[in-house]
Amino acid sequence: MKRYVISRLLMTLPTLIGVSIVVFSTLHLIPGDPVQYILLHSSHVVKLDADAIRAQLGLDQPLHIQYLRFLSRALRGDLGEAIFFERPVTSVILDELPYTLRLAGLGMAFIIVLGLFFGTVSALNVNSWLDSALMAIAVSGLSIPDFFLAMLLILLFSVKLGWFPIVGPESLKILVLPAFVIGFRASALISRMTRSGLLEVLGEDYIRTARAKGLSEQVVVIRHALKNTLIPVVTMLGLQFGGLLGGAVIVETVFARRGIGYLAVKAIEQRDYPMAQGTVLFVAVFYVLLNVIVDFIYAYIDPRIRYD
Amino acid sequence: MSSNRKIFAALAVVILVALLVASCGPTAAPEPTAKPTEMPEPTEETVAGPVQGGHLMIAWETTFEDTMDLHRCTATASIALGGNVLDTLIRKHPVDSTYHPGLAESWEFSDDGLTLTLHLRENVTFHDGTPFNAEAVCYNFHRIETFPEAKGKESYALLGVGTFYEGCEAVDDYTVELTYTKLYANAIDVLTDNLVGGIHSPAAMEKYGDEYGTEVMVGTGPFKLVEWTGPQAEAIFERNEDYNWASDFYNHQGPAYLDGFTFKGILEPSTRVAALESGGVDVALVQPKDATRFDEMPGYRAWTMSAKGCGGLSINLVNPILADIRVRQAISHAVDREALLKAPLYAGVGEVMYASMTEALWGGNMEAEFGEYNYLYDLEKAKALLEEAGWKDEDGDGVREAHGVEGVDDGTKLHLVDQVRPYEQEEHEILQGMWAKAGIEVEVLVTDFSTRETLLFEGDFDIAPWPTGGQSFFVIVEEWKCDGLYNIGKYCSPRIDELYELSFATTDTDKHREYFREVQQILLKDVPTVPLVRSKIVWAMKEEVQDPAVDHLGEALYLYETWIKSEP
């Protein structure tokens, strides 16, 4: 087990280095740099010394030197100093992280509750109008863009009905709409997975045996069928949580929320290299670690998966 | 069976963690000091005139991603909001740009123009209770000069460190002498600027050191900064009860009327509108197309303020096609500015511009002085100019081609590349249609902010939206001087350079106006730019919000005179 854990963790290193190279090169390949942003985005037009600012930010060094510096610092847990925030990148990320985690947390709750419930209801009423309706919603959930869903919900629930505020102190009420938007797509996916998994399991011999023993349908479904359906679903849920952090980019912008998604958008727009690299790398590490944890859980709950 | 139990255990843990994380209470989001929409109690006076009380929640497009230490920051938000917290040494009238007493009651230059003496107002205190005096002023200037983090930043450049500025001396408690190594024509103007003229408390800067600006900002202004929390967050302000030193052009003296206000950055325009309509905010920066809607909506109104600069185009004169003035004139004549203003983008809110400097930029629209250089919409004239320049459409495909044009191969299509940012696309597609009528094919290329700026600075464009923005005539220097930093079209007029030299050689503002009027006329004659529309900043607000005002940058609200009318 220990060997499995260590080898699995070591395998994440190439992935992370790959991510860091992609992030670094993409940011530097696209035109524009933070110095130009400073020059143009300032409210006044005075002749600032672009070269001095560039040197101050270390942007006058060759790209490979800049990358190696970034990498060696990152390995020591130092993501550098954000250009526009003028603070260490890690401290900015840690300040914003709780907001995104709260959003992703409630989003996850939506995914689990909606996904499992609707998937089960659909499977139990297969080929009925209810099944068709729920799966139609699931398909629309997979295809509707987040920003469009967000605007529809804002217009209906905030402007027309006044149920959920858009601005105000952080509270469960203010989290509901953005969390729903962020979780809707994944809940559609989970409900489709639950439905197909359940349909498959319900046809198994041991379910027939359970029914033959005279167990109620409720017990058959919940205790026997659903449990076995959940193995792949749990894996998918873990990965979806990582995906939620990516979804935060749009949802946090539309709902004017703090968080690392919005932070990434601003950092990329301003070409704040350390901030953008740091944020994306952070999310990547989070995602990769989540993947590893899911693997461990999977191996733990399904002994057929061998550690070696 | 045991593996099933493990699945449920795992699932239960995931759900529990998800719910726990979601329900964790806020750690950093502050409660406003008063309820955002709290209105003052109705009294006899409320109907008649301004009353104290109430806290406004304001949504605008800019977020606060920078420090509020204006000596080192670059963000518009901090600079503009800082205006409510700081007083400047000299005030600039938001409409006519005239200079008025601020923290300095009067000022004069020495005969050689190298010493500026400021006579400071007495009995002024900072928000932390420390006194405002000559030493505080010099402390601020000394900090800009020596603070490593300020080096190369705007405050540093504006004060003239390394170029004009020599030093600051406190002659007595309330007299300051600023000395310059050479004549600095901008000396007065920079003292109206929050970045340089806004005076911070030396005690607070000492106390917080490098942390000053990320946690606190202490000035002498009508509002105190209570809390400011990171990006996409809020800046909360409360009234300074001791305030009694407003400039002479304000309608009242003494403390502000509002108990306080909160600025909330919301990038998405439709979210700002929704936030206002749902009652979450009281005031919101909206797009011009929303102005009429809010004016007609019961309980709301729209309030507009002209932008200081004018939206226009820069033309790349390096391109031989555009080096011919007749082609540039045709481009300008083919634009139906009235129709552009009526398009949904502007929805009629704004004014059409035929000259690039607005009156706020010393030039004025100067319609009376246009003479032969008016660029009113005249499609036939545009076509005639192009014909004359050798651009004819002989193959009948609607796009003109070169016939004997100098520096251009015969048969070359009159095809131009217009580099725009996403939000400019709508306007430029309208223009594209207008130019097509004259036989000019314009390709509108949309790129993001940073990419586009790089392309423009590398000269990779034919035409591009390029506003003449800003709050002082020195903005124009970098745009139209031959080696100007922002002269992307590479236009060069020796006379304009000469006029700038003359402007820099005097501190007489009347002379500045005279010189810049001439610059305006040269620009009209040479057409290196095509002015289009001077847009308006539109704030939509609840009906009860009274007397909003914009700071002298024309960007942020200055809420000293704003008050909330209670229900009659």
PDB file of C-alpha atoms in Angstrom, chain B residues 94-190:
ATOM      1  CA  PRO B  94     -15.093  69.000 -12.115  1.00  0.00           C
ATOM      2  CA  VAL B  95     -16.746  70.847 -14.997  1.00  0.00           C
ATOM      3  CA  ASP B  96     -14.601  73.772 -16.097  1.00  0.00           C
ATOM      4  CA  SER B  97     -11.228  72.520 -14.791  1.00  0.00           C
ATOM      5  CA  THR B  98     -10.460  75.809 -13.002  1.00  0.00           C
ATOM      6  CA  TYR B  99      -8.252  75.706  -9.890  1.00  0.00           C
ATOM      7  CA  HIS B 100      -9.692  76.308  -6.431  1.00  0.00           C
ATOM      8  CA  PRO B 101      -8.323  76.253  -2.877  1.00  0.00           C
ATOM      9  CA  GLY B 102      -8.049  72.831  -1.309  1.00  0.00           C
ATOM     10  CA  LEU B 103      -5.750  72.085   1.596  1.00  0.00           C
ATOM     11  CA  ALA B 104      -3.778  75.042   0.283  1.00  0.00           C
ATOM     12  CA  GLU B 105      -5.725  78.274   0.606  1.00  0.00           C
ATOM     13  CA  SER B 106      -3.524  80.116  -1.877  1.00  0.00           C
ATOM     14  CA  TRP B 107      -0.332  79.647  -3.842  1.00  0.00           C
ATOM     15  CA  GLU B 108       2.110  81.642  -5.917  1.00  0.00           C
ATOM     16  CA  PHE B 109       5.162  81.079  -8.074  1.00  0.00           C
ATOM     17  CA  SER B 110       8.414  82.961  -7.604  1.00  0.00           C
ATOM     18  CA  ASP B 111       9.369  85.268 -10.462  1.00  0.00           C
ATOM     19  CA  ASP B 112      11.632  82.679 -12.041  1.00  0.00           C
ATOM     20  CA  GLY B 113       8.860  80.079 -11.756  1.00  0.00           C
ATOM     21  CA  LEU B 114      11.156  77.675  -9.908  1.00  0.00           C
ATOM     22  CA  THR B 115       9.597  78.014  -6.462  1.00  0.00           C
ATOM     23  CA  LEU B 116       5.941  77.362  -5.698  1.00  0.00           C
ATOM     24  CA  THR B 117       4.791  78.642  -2.307  1.00  0.00           C
ATOM     25  CA  LEU B 118       1.677  77.075  -0.812  1.00  0.00           C
ATOM     26  CA  HIS B 119      -0.203  78.716   2.072  1.00  0.00           C
ATOM     27  CA  LEU B 120      -1.950  75.932   3.899  1.00  0.00           C
ATOM     28  CA  ARG B 121      -5.311  75.881   5.607  1.00  0.00           C
ATOM     29  CA  GLU B 122      -5.165  75.844   9.404  1.00  0.00           C
ATOM     30  CA  ASN B 123      -7.142  73.704  11.865  1.00  0.00           C
ATOM     31  CA  VAL B 124      -7.329  70.685   9.609  1.00  0.00           C
ATOM     32  CA  THR B 125      -6.854  67.224  11.116  1.00  0.00           C
ATOM     33  CA  PHE B 126      -6.300  63.800   9.650  1.00  0.00           C
ATOM     34  CA  HIS B 127      -8.774  60.998  10.343  1.00  0.00           C
ATOM     35  CA  ASP B 128      -6.392  59.645  12.986  1.00  0.00           C
ATOM     36  CA  GLY B 129      -6.542  62.944  14.880  1.00  0.00           C
ATOM     37  CA  THR B 130      -3.037  64.141  13.972  1.00  0.00           C
ATOM     38  CA  PRO B 131      -2.725  67.710  12.672  1.00  0.00           C
ATOM     39  CA  PHE B 132      -2.311  68.642   9.017  1.00  0.00           C
ATOM     40  CA  ASN B 133       0.577  71.060   8.497  1.00  0.00           C
ATOM     41  CA  ALA B 134       3.547  71.938   6.298  1.00  0.00           C
ATOM     42  CA  GLU B 135       5.582  69.099   7.725  1.00  0.00           C
ATOM     43  CA  ALA B 136       2.911  66.594   6.725  1.00  0.00           C
ATOM     44  CA  VAL B 137       2.954  67.896   3.145  1.00  0.00           C
ATOM     45  CA  CYS B 138       6.733  67.630   2.884  1.00  0.00           C
ATOM     46  CA  TYR B 139       6.648  64.173   4.495  1.00  0.00           C
ATOM     47  CA  ASN B 140       4.332  63.009   1.704  1.00  0.00           C
ATOM     48  CA  PHE B 141       6.495  64.448  -1.065  1.00  0.00           C
ATOM     49  CA  HIS B 142       9.637  63.095   0.532  1.00  0.00           C
ATOM     50  CA  ARG B 143       8.056  59.647   0.677  1.00  0.00           C
ATOM     51  CA  ILE B 144       7.178  59.747  -3.035  1.00  0.00           C
ATOM     52  CA  GLU B 145      10.752  60.780  -3.752  1.00  0.00           C
ATOM     53  CA  THR B 146      12.478  58.142  -1.638  1.00  0.00           C
ATOM     54  CA  PHE B 147      10.075  55.228  -1.118  1.00  0.00           C
ATOM     55  CA  PRO B 148      11.521  52.387  -3.245  1.00  0.00           C
ATOM     56  CA  GLU B 149       8.042  51.115  -4.083  1.00  0.00           C
ATOM     57  CA  ALA B 150       7.074  54.492  -5.536  1.00  0.00           C
ATOM     58  CA  LYS B 151       9.974  54.655  -7.945  1.00  0.00           C
ATOM     59  CA  GLY B 152       8.825  54.682 -11.541  1.00  0.00           C
ATOM     60  CA  LYS B 153       5.164  54.798 -10.547  1.00  0.00           C
ATOM     61  CA  GLU B 154       2.750  57.559 -11.482  1.00  0.00           C
ATOM     62  CA  SER B 155       3.080  59.564  -8.287  1.00  0.00           C
ATOM     63  CA  TYR B 156       6.831  59.651  -8.821  1.00  0.00           C
ATOM     64  CA  ALA B 157       6.526  60.725 -12.455  1.00  0.00           C
ATOM     65  CA  LEU B 158       3.796  63.293 -11.775  1.00  0.00           C
ATOM     66  CA  LEU B 159       5.655  64.983  -8.936  1.00  0.00           C
ATOM     67  CA  GLY B 160       8.531  65.319 -11.392  1.00  0.00           C
ATOM     68  CA  VAL B 161      11.143  63.392  -9.410  1.00  0.00           C
ATOM     69  CA  GLY B 162      14.274  63.148 -11.510  1.00  0.00           C
ATOM     70  CA  THR B 163      12.909  65.579 -14.068  1.00  0.00           C
ATOM     71  CA  PHE B 164      11.642  68.804 -12.471  1.00  0.00           C
ATOM     72  CA  TYR B 165      11.198  68.334  -8.740  1.00  0.00           C
ATOM     73  CA  GLU B 166      13.959  69.454  -6.412  1.00  0.00           C
ATOM     74  CA  GLY B 167      12.547  69.480  -2.916  1.00  0.00           C
ATOM     75  CA  CYS B 168       9.978  70.522  -0.347  1.00  0.00           C
ATOM     76  CA  GLU B 169      10.608  72.799   2.604  1.00  0.00           C
ATOM     77  CA  ALA B 170       8.305  73.656   5.498  1.00  0.00           C
ATOM     78  CA  VAL B 171       8.944  77.394   5.881  1.00  0.00           C
ATOM     79  CA  ASP B 172       6.656  77.584   8.906  1.00  0.00           C
ATOM     80  CA  ASP B 173       3.758  75.464  10.208  1.00  0.00           C
ATOM     81  CA  TYR B 174       1.467  76.495   7.373  1.00  0.00           C
ATOM     82  CA  THR B 175       3.766  77.521   4.523  1.00  0.00           C
ATOM     83  CA  VAL B 176       5.407  75.124   2.124  1.00  0.00           C
ATOM     84  CA  GLU B 177       7.935  75.865  -0.571  1.00  0.00           C
ATOM     85  CA  LEU B 178       8.284  73.465  -3.457  1.00  0.00           C
ATOM     86  CA  THR B 179      11.348  73.974  -5.588  1.00  0.00           C
ATOM     87  CA  TYR B 180      12.012  72.800  -9.101  1.00  0.00           C
ATOM     88  CA  THR B 181      15.231  72.418 -11.081  1.00  0.00           C
ATOM     89  CA  LYS B 182      13.524  73.813 -14.170  1.00  0.00           C
ATOM     90  CA  LEU B 183      10.153  75.309 -14.991  1.00  0.00           C
ATOM     91  CA  TYR B 184       7.429  72.713 -14.463  1.00  0.00           C
ATOM     92  CA  ALA B 185       4.259  73.752 -16.275  1.00  0.00           C
ATOM     93  CA  ASN B 186       2.315  70.876 -14.725  1.00  0.00           C
ATOM     94  CA  ALA B 187       3.240  71.853 -11.154  1.00  0.00           C
ATOM     95  CA  ILE B 188      -0.192  73.211 -10.194  1.00  0.00           C
ATOM     96  CA  ASP B 189      -2.152  70.550 -11.997  1.00  0.00           C
ATOM     97  CA  VAL B 190      -0.405  67.647 -10.266  1.00  0.00           C
TER      98      VAL B 190
END
